[in-house]
Amino acid sequence: MMNNDVLRSVRYMLNFNNDHLLKILALVEMTVPPQQLASYVKKEGEEGYQPCPDIVMSYFLTGLILQKRGQDEKQPAPQFERKVTNNIILKKLRVAFSLKTDDIQAILLTQNFRISLPEITAMMRAPDHKNYRTCGDQVIRYFLKGLAARVLKG
């Protein structure tokens, strides 16, 4: 799934404007010019649209975790991925919103998307694990839609 779609979805579900997004990036000491961030939240085909780089998405998701859950001084410094996959997006959103595997399954079920707990667990594994499963665009799309409904209702 495109990083821009994820960024727009999170922005919508949390009712954030671009200034909020900039503050989240500042939590992890990343500076993005406001006009560049504005180009990341535009839809493909809109004038001024630019694809959001993986590193910006990685910093944003880590900043979202810090914003939602706070900084734990006992934990090592956060790591930033140079290549962001759907699996990483799912993992980081799970942490940010304090979700368990059952919660992810329930969110997907609200969108009439059936998936088993072992399949979800397999998506949370390290890529070199024998039971690792790639998270598809459809799973992320339904998850973001269901999470938005849950957060906005909440």
JSON list of C-alpha atoms in Angstrom, two decimals:
[
{"chain": "A", "resi": 1, "resn": "MET", "atom": "CA", "xyz": [0.00, 0.00, 0.00]},
{"chain": "A", "resi": 2, "resn": "MET", "atom": "CA", "xyz": [1.24, 3.49, -0.69]},
{"chain": "A", "resi": 3, "resn": "ASN", "atom": "CA", "xyz": [2.67, 5.42, 2.24]},
{"chain": "A", "resi": 4, "resn": "ASN", "atom": "CA", "xyz": [0.59, 8.44, 1.25]},
{"chain": "A", "resi": 5, "resn": "ASP", "atom": "CA", "xyz": [-2.63, 6.44, 1.72]},
{"chain": "A", "resi": 6, "resn": "VAL", "atom": "CA", "xyz": [-1.54, 5.32, 5.19]},
{"chain": "A", "resi": 7, "resn": "LEU", "atom": "CA", "xyz": [-0.57, 8.88, 6.15]},
{"chain": "A", "resi": 8, "resn": "ARG", "atom": "CA", "xyz": [-3.94, 10.23, 4.98]},
{"chain": "A", "resi": 9, "resn": "SER", "atom": "CA", "xyz": [-5.83, 7.46, 6.77]},
{"chain": "A", "resi": 10, "resn": "VAL", "atom": "CA", "xyz": [-4.09, 8.06, 10.09]},
{"chain": "A", "resi": 11, "resn": "ARG", "atom": "CA", "xyz": [-4.52, 11.82, 9.68]},
{"chain": "A", "resi": 12, "resn": "TYR", "atom": "CA", "xyz": [-8.26, 11.35, 9.08]},
{"chain": "A", "resi": 13, "resn": "MET", "atom": "CA", "xyz": [-8.88, 8.85, 11.88]},
{"chain": "A", "resi": 14, "resn": "LEU", "atom": "CA", "xyz": [-7.14, 11.03, 14.47]},
{"chain": "A", "resi": 15, "resn": "ASN", "atom": "CA", "xyz": [-8.60, 14.25, 13.06]},
{"chain": "A", "resi": 16, "resn": "PHE", "atom": "CA", "xyz": [-5.12, 15.74, 12.67]},
{"chain": "A", "resi": 17, "resn": "ASN", "atom": "CA", "xyz": [-4.07, 18.60, 10.48]},
{"chain": "A", "resi": 18, "resn": "ASN", "atom": "CA", "xyz": [-0.64, 18.92, 8.89]},
{"chain": "A", "resi": 19, "resn": "ASP", "atom": "CA", "xyz": [0.73, 20.75, 11.95]},
{"chain": "A", "resi": 20, "resn": "HIS", "atom": "CA", "xyz": [-0.07, 17.68, 14.10]},
{"chain": "A", "resi": 21, "resn": "LEU", "atom": "CA", "xyz": [1.79, 15.49, 11.62]},
{"chain": "A", "resi": 22, "resn": "LEU", "atom": "CA", "xyz": [4.80, 17.80, 11.79]},
{"chain": "A", "resi": 23, "resn": "LYS", "atom": "CA", "xyz": [4.76, 17.63, 15.60]},
{"chain": "A", "resi": 24, "resn": "ILE", "atom": "CA", "xyz": [4.71, 13.82, 15.47]},
{"chain": "A", "resi": 25, "resn": "LEU", "atom": "CA", "xyz": [7.74, 13.86, 13.17]},
{"chain": "A", "resi": 26, "resn": "ALA", "atom": "CA", "xyz": [9.44, 16.33, 15.51]},
{"chain": "A", "resi": 27, "resn": "LEU", "atom": "CA", "xyz": [9.09, 13.80, 18.36]},
{"chain": "A", "resi": 28, "resn": "VAL", "atom": "CA", "xyz": [11.62, 11.62, 16.52]},
{"chain": "A", "resi": 29, "resn": "GLU", "atom": "CA", "xyz": [13.71, 14.62, 15.47]},
{"chain": "A", "resi": 30, "resn": "MET", "atom": "CA", "xyz": [12.74, 14.61, 11.81]},
{"chain": "A", "resi": 31, "resn": "THR", "atom": "CA", "xyz": [12.11, 17.86, 10.04]},
{"chain": "A", "resi": 32, "resn": "VAL", "atom": "CA", "xyz": [10.00, 17.98, 6.91]},
{"chain": "A", "resi": 33, "resn": "PRO", "atom": "CA", "xyz": [9.13, 21.32, 5.30]},
{"chain": "A", "resi": 34, "resn": "PRO", "atom": "CA", "xyz": [5.37, 22.00, 5.68]},
{"chain": "A", "resi": 35, "resn": "GLN", "atom": "CA", "xyz": [4.82, 22.33, 1.91]},
{"chain": "A", "resi": 36, "resn": "GLN", "atom": "CA", "xyz": [6.51, 18.96, 1.35]},
{"chain": "A", "resi": 37, "resn": "LEU", "atom": "CA", "xyz": [4.34, 17.29, 3.98]},
{"chain": "A", "resi": 38, "resn": "ALA", "atom": "CA", "xyz": [1.30, 18.85, 2.31]},
{"chain": "A", "resi": 39, "resn": "SER", "atom": "CA", "xyz": [2.35, 17.16, -0.94]},
{"chain": "A", "resi": 40, "resn": "TYR", "atom": "CA", "xyz": [2.47, 13.78, 0.87]},
{"chain": "A", "resi": 41, "resn": "VAL", "atom": "CA", "xyz": [-1.16, 13.99, 2.02]},
{"chain": "A", "resi": 42, "resn": "LYS", "atom": "CA", "xyz": [-2.48, 14.85, -1.43]},
{"chain": "A", "resi": 43, "resn": "LYS", "atom": "CA", "xyz": [-4.10, 12.14, -3.50]},
{"chain": "A", "resi": 44, "resn": "GLU", "atom": "CA", "xyz": [-2.32, 10.69, -6.47]},
{"chain": "A", "resi": 45, "resn": "GLY", "atom": "CA", "xyz": [-3.17, 12.79, -9.50]},
{"chain": "A", "resi": 46, "resn": "GLU", "atom": "CA", "xyz": [-3.66, 16.01, -7.53]},
{"chain": "A", "resi": 47, "resn": "GLU", "atom": "CA", "xyz": [-1.38, 18.87, -8.42]},
{"chain": "A", "resi": 48, "resn": "GLY", "atom": "CA", "xyz": [1.67, 18.95, -6.16]},
{"chain": "A", "resi": 49, "resn": "TYR", "atom": "CA", "xyz": [1.39, 15.27, -5.16]},
{"chain": "A", "resi": 50, "resn": "GLN", "atom": "CA", "xyz": [4.65, 13.59, -4.19]},
{"chain": "A", "resi": 51, "resn": "PRO", "atom": "CA", "xyz": [5.11, 10.01, -3.03]},
{"chain": "A", "resi": 52, "resn": "CYS", "atom": "CA", "xyz": [5.96, 9.76, 0.67]},
{"chain": "A", "resi": 53, "resn": "PRO", "atom": "CA", "xyz": [9.39, 8.11, 1.10]},
{"chain": "A", "resi": 54, "resn": "ASP", "atom": "CA", "xyz": [9.69, 5.00, 3.25]},
{"chain": "A", "resi": 55, "resn": "ILE", "atom": "CA", "xyz": [12.03, 6.71, 5.70]},
{"chain": "A", "resi": 56, "resn": "VAL", "atom": "CA", "xyz": [9.49, 9.50, 6.37]},
{"chain": "A", "resi": 57, "resn": "MET", "atom": "CA", "xyz": [6.78, 6.87, 6.93]},
{"chain": "A", "resi": 58, "resn": "SER", "atom": "CA", "xyz": [9.06, 4.98, 9.29]},
{"chain": "A", "resi": 59, "resn": "TYR", "atom": "CA", "xyz": [9.79, 8.11, 11.32]},
{"chain": "A", "resi": 60, "resn": "PHE", "atom": "CA", "xyz": [6.09, 9.05, 11.32]},
{"chain": "A", "resi": 61, "resn": "LEU", "atom": "CA", "xyz": [4.92, 5.66, 12.60]},
{"chain": "A", "resi": 62, "resn": "THR", "atom": "CA", "xyz": [7.59, 5.64, 15.32]},
{"chain": "A", "resi": 63, "resn": "GLY", "atom": "CA", "xyz": [6.62, 9.21, 16.27]},
{"chain": "A", "resi": 64, "resn": "LEU", "atom": "CA", "xyz": [2.98, 8.12, 16.42]},
{"chain": "A", "resi": 65, "resn": "ILE", "atom": "CA", "xyz": [3.93, 5.39, 18.88]},
{"chain": "A", "resi": 66, "resn": "LEU", "atom": "CA", "xyz": [5.74, 7.95, 21.04]},
{"chain": "A", "resi": 67, "resn": "GLN", "atom": "CA", "xyz": [2.83, 10.38, 20.83]},
{"chain": "A", "resi": 68, "resn": "LYS", "atom": "CA", "xyz": [0.19, 7.76, 21.72]},
{"chain": "A", "resi": 69, "resn": "ARG", "atom": "CA", "xyz": [2.14, 5.74, 24.30]},
{"chain": "A", "resi": 70, "resn": "GLY", "atom": "CA", "xyz": [4.93, 8.00, 25.51]},
{"chain": "A", "resi": 71, "resn": "GLN", "atom": "CA", "xyz": [8.68, 7.50, 25.66]},
{"chain": "A", "resi": 72, "resn": "ASP", "atom": "CA", "xyz": [9.98, 4.59, 27.74]},
{"chain": "A", "resi": 73, "resn": "GLU", "atom": "CA", "xyz": [13.47, 5.45, 28.96]},
{"chain": "A", "resi": 74, "resn": "LYS", "atom": "CA", "xyz": [14.17, 1.76, 29.67]},
{"chain": "A", "resi": 75, "resn": "GLN", "atom": "CA", "xyz": [13.77, 0.89, 25.99]},
{"chain": "A", "resi": 76, "resn": "PRO", "atom": "CA", "xyz": [16.59, 1.31, 23.47]},
{"chain": "A", "resi": 77, "resn": "ALA", "atom": "CA", "xyz": [16.39, 4.14, 20.98]},
{"chain": "A", "resi": 78, "resn": "PRO", "atom": "CA", "xyz": [13.79, 3.47, 18.28]},
{"chain": "A", "resi": 79, "resn": "GLN", "atom": "CA", "xyz": [14.94, 1.97, 15.01]},
{"chain": "A", "resi": 80, "resn": "PHE", "atom": "CA", "xyz": [13.88, 3.41, 11.70]},
{"chain": "A", "resi": 81, "resn": "GLU", "atom": "CA", "xyz": [13.38, 1.18, 8.69]},
{"chain": "A", "resi": 82, "resn": "ARG", "atom": "CA", "xyz": [14.68, 2.29, 5.33]},
{"chain": "A", "resi": 83, "resn": "LYS", "atom": "CA", "xyz": [12.17, 0.04, 3.58]},
{"chain": "A", "resi": 84, "resn": "VAL", "atom": "CA", "xyz": [8.64, 0.10, 5.01]},
{"chain": "A", "resi": 85, "resn": "THR", "atom": "CA", "xyz": [6.41, -2.88, 4.25]},
{"chain": "A", "resi": 86, "resn": "ASN", "atom": "CA", "xyz": [2.77, -3.52, 5.03]},
{"chain": "A", "resi": 87, "resn": "ASN", "atom": "CA", "xyz": [3.92, -5.82, 7.84]},
{"chain": "A", "resi": 88, "resn": "ILE", "atom": "CA", "xyz": [5.89, -2.99, 9.46]},
{"chain": "A", "resi": 89, "resn": "ILE", "atom": "CA", "xyz": [2.92, -0.63, 9.12]},
{"chain": "A", "resi": 90, "resn": "LEU", "atom": "CA", "xyz": [0.62, -3.19, 10.75]},
{"chain": "A", "resi": 91, "resn": "LYS", "atom": "CA", "xyz": [3.09, -3.84, 13.59]},
{"chain": "A", "resi": 92, "resn": "LYS", "atom": "CA", "xyz": [3.68, -0.18, 14.35]},
{"chain": "A", "resi": 93, "resn": "LEU", "atom": "CA", "xyz": [-0.03, 0.69, 14.28]},
{"chain": "A", "resi": 94, "resn": "ARG", "atom": "CA", "xyz": [-0.68, -2.26, 16.57]},
{"chain": "A", "resi": 95, "resn": "VAL", "atom": "CA", "xyz": [1.83, -0.88, 19.07]},
{"chain": "A", "resi": 96, "resn": "ALA", "atom": "CA", "xyz": [0.65, 2.73, 18.74]},
{"chain": "A", "resi": 97, "resn": "PHE", "atom": "CA", "xyz": [-2.99, 1.83, 19.41]},
{"chain": "A", "resi": 98, "resn": "SER", "atom": "CA", "xyz": [-2.18, -0.85, 22.04]},
{"chain": "A", "resi": 99, "resn": "LEU", "atom": "CA", "xyz": [-3.89, -3.61, 20.06]},
{"chain": "A", "resi": 100, "resn": "LYS", "atom": "CA", "xyz": [-3.70, -7.34, 20.60]},
{"chain": "A", "resi": 101, "resn": "THR", "atom": "CA", "xyz": [-4.01, -9.96, 17.87]},
{"chain": "A", "resi": 102, "resn": "ASP", "atom": "CA", "xyz": [-7.66, -10.47, 18.84]},
{"chain": "A", "resi": 103, "resn": "ASP", "atom": "CA", "xyz": [-8.28, -6.74, 18.41]},
{"chain": "A", "resi": 104, "resn": "ILE", "atom": "CA", "xyz": [-6.80, -6.79, 14.90]},
{"chain": "A", "resi": 105, "resn": "GLN", "atom": "CA", "xyz": [-9.00, -9.74, 13.99]},
{"chain": "A", "resi": 106, "resn": "ALA", "atom": "CA", "xyz": [-12.08, -7.98, 15.41]},
{"chain": "A", "resi": 107, "resn": "ILE", "atom": "CA", "xyz": [-11.27, -4.79, 13.49]},
{"chain": "A", "resi": 108, "resn": "LEU", "atom": "CA", "xyz": [-10.94, -6.75, 10.24]},
{"chain": "A", "resi": 109, "resn": "LEU", "atom": "CA", "xyz": [-14.19, -8.62, 10.96]},
{"chain": "A", "resi": 110, "resn": "THR", "atom": "CA", "xyz": [-16.06, -5.30, 11.26]},
{"chain": "A", "resi": 111, "resn": "GLN", "atom": "CA", "xyz": [-15.06, -4.79, 7.63]},
{"chain": "A", "resi": 112, "resn": "ASN", "atom": "CA", "xyz": [-16.29, -8.30, 6.69]},
{"chain": "A", "resi": 113, "resn": "PHE", "atom": "CA", "xyz": [-12.71, -9.45, 6.15]},
{"chain": "A", "resi": 114, "resn": "ARG", "atom": "CA", "xyz": [-12.13, -12.88, 7.68]},
{"chain": "A", "resi": 115, "resn": "ILE", "atom": "CA", "xyz": [-8.64, -13.81, 8.79]},
{"chain": "A", "resi": 116, "resn": "SER", "atom": "CA", "xyz": [-7.44, -16.33, 11.36]},
{"chain": "A", "resi": 117, "resn": "LEU", "atom": "CA", "xyz": [-5.39, -15.49, 14.45]},
{"chain": "A", "resi": 118, "resn": "PRO", "atom": "CA", "xyz": [-2.45, -17.63, 13.23]},
{"chain": "A", "resi": 119, "resn": "GLU", "atom": "CA", "xyz": [-2.41, -15.66, 9.95]},
{"chain": "A", "resi": 120, "resn": "ILE", "atom": "CA", "xyz": [-2.24, -12.37, 11.86]},
{"chain": "A", "resi": 121, "resn": "THR", "atom": "CA", "xyz": [0.47, -13.73, 14.14]},
{"chain": "A", "resi": 122, "resn": "ALA", "atom": "CA", "xyz": [2.44, -14.84, 11.07]},
{"chain": "A", "resi": 123, "resn": "MET", "atom": "CA", "xyz": [2.34, -11.25, 9.77]},
{"chain": "A", "resi": 124, "resn": "MET", "atom": "CA", "xyz": [3.88, -10.04, 13.05]},
{"chain": "A", "resi": 125, "resn": "ARG", "atom": "CA", "xyz": [6.90, -12.35, 12.77]},
{"chain": "A", "resi": 126, "resn": "ALA", "atom": "CA", "xyz": [10.36, -11.44, 11.54]},
{"chain": "A", "resi": 127, "resn": "PRO", "atom": "CA", "xyz": [10.80, -11.84, 7.76]},
{"chain": "A", "resi": 128, "resn": "ASP", "atom": "CA", "xyz": [13.35, -14.62, 8.22]},
{"chain": "A", "resi": 129, "resn": "HIS", "atom": "CA", "xyz": [11.04, -16.70, 10.46]},
{"chain": "A", "resi": 130, "resn": "LYS", "atom": "CA", "xyz": [9.77, -19.90, 8.84]},
{"chain": "A", "resi": 131, "resn": "ASN", "atom": "CA", "xyz": [6.11, -18.99, 9.55]},
{"chain": "A", "resi": 132, "resn": "TYR", "atom": "CA", "xyz": [6.37, -15.39, 8.31]},
{"chain": "A", "resi": 133, "resn": "ARG", "atom": "CA", "xyz": [3.55, -14.24, 6.05]},
{"chain": "A", "resi": 134, "resn": "THR", "atom": "CA", "xyz": [3.50, -11.14, 3.92]},
{"chain": "A", "resi": 135, "resn": "CYS", "atom": "CA", "xyz": [0.73, -8.66, 4.73]},
{"chain": "A", "resi": 136, "resn": "GLY", "atom": "CA", "xyz": [-1.14, -7.74, 1.58]},
{"chain": "A", "resi": 137, "resn": "ASP", "atom": "CA", "xyz": [-2.50, -4.35, 0.56]},
{"chain": "A", "resi": 138, "resn": "GLN", "atom": "CA", "xyz": [-6.07, -5.56, 1.06]},
{"chain": "A", "resi": 139, "resn": "VAL", "atom": "CA", "xyz": [-5.40, -6.47, 4.71]},
{"chain": "A", "resi": 140, "resn": "ILE", "atom": "CA", "xyz": [-3.90, -3.03, 5.42]},
{"chain": "A", "resi": 141, "resn": "ARG", "atom": "CA", "xyz": [-6.71, -1.25, 3.57]},
{"chain": "A", "resi": 142, "resn": "TYR", "atom": "CA", "xyz": [-9.43, -3.05, 5.55]},
{"chain": "A", "resi": 143, "resn": "PHE", "atom": "CA", "xyz": [-7.48, -2.69, 8.79]},
{"chain": "A", "resi": 144, "resn": "LEU", "atom": "CA", "xyz": [-7.09, 1.08, 8.36]},
{"chain": "A", "resi": 145, "resn": "LYS", "atom": "CA", "xyz": [-10.76, 1.45, 7.46]},
{"chain": "A", "resi": 146, "resn": "GLY", "atom": "CA", "xyz": [-11.84, -0.60, 10.49]},
{"chain": "A", "resi": 147, "resn": "LEU", "atom": "CA", "xyz": [-9.39, 1.12, 12.83]},
{"chain": "A", "resi": 148, "resn": "ALA", "atom": "CA", "xyz": [-10.67, 4.52, 11.68]},
{"chain": "A", "resi": 149, "resn": "ALA", "atom": "CA", "xyz": [-14.24, 3.46, 12.40]},
{"chain": "A", "resi": 150, "resn": "ARG", "atom": "CA", "xyz": [-13.21, 2.21, 15.84]},
{"chain": "A", "resi": 151, "resn": "VAL", "atom": "CA", "xyz": [-11.22, 5.32, 16.74]},
{"chain": "A", "resi": 152, "resn": "LEU", "atom": "CA", "xyz": [-13.83, 7.77, 15.46]},
{"chain": "A", "resi": 153, "resn": "LYS", "atom": "CA", "xyz": [-16.60, 5.89, 17.31]},
{"chain": "A", "resi": 154, "resn": "GLY", "atom": "CA", "xyz": [-14.58, 5.64, 20.42]}
]
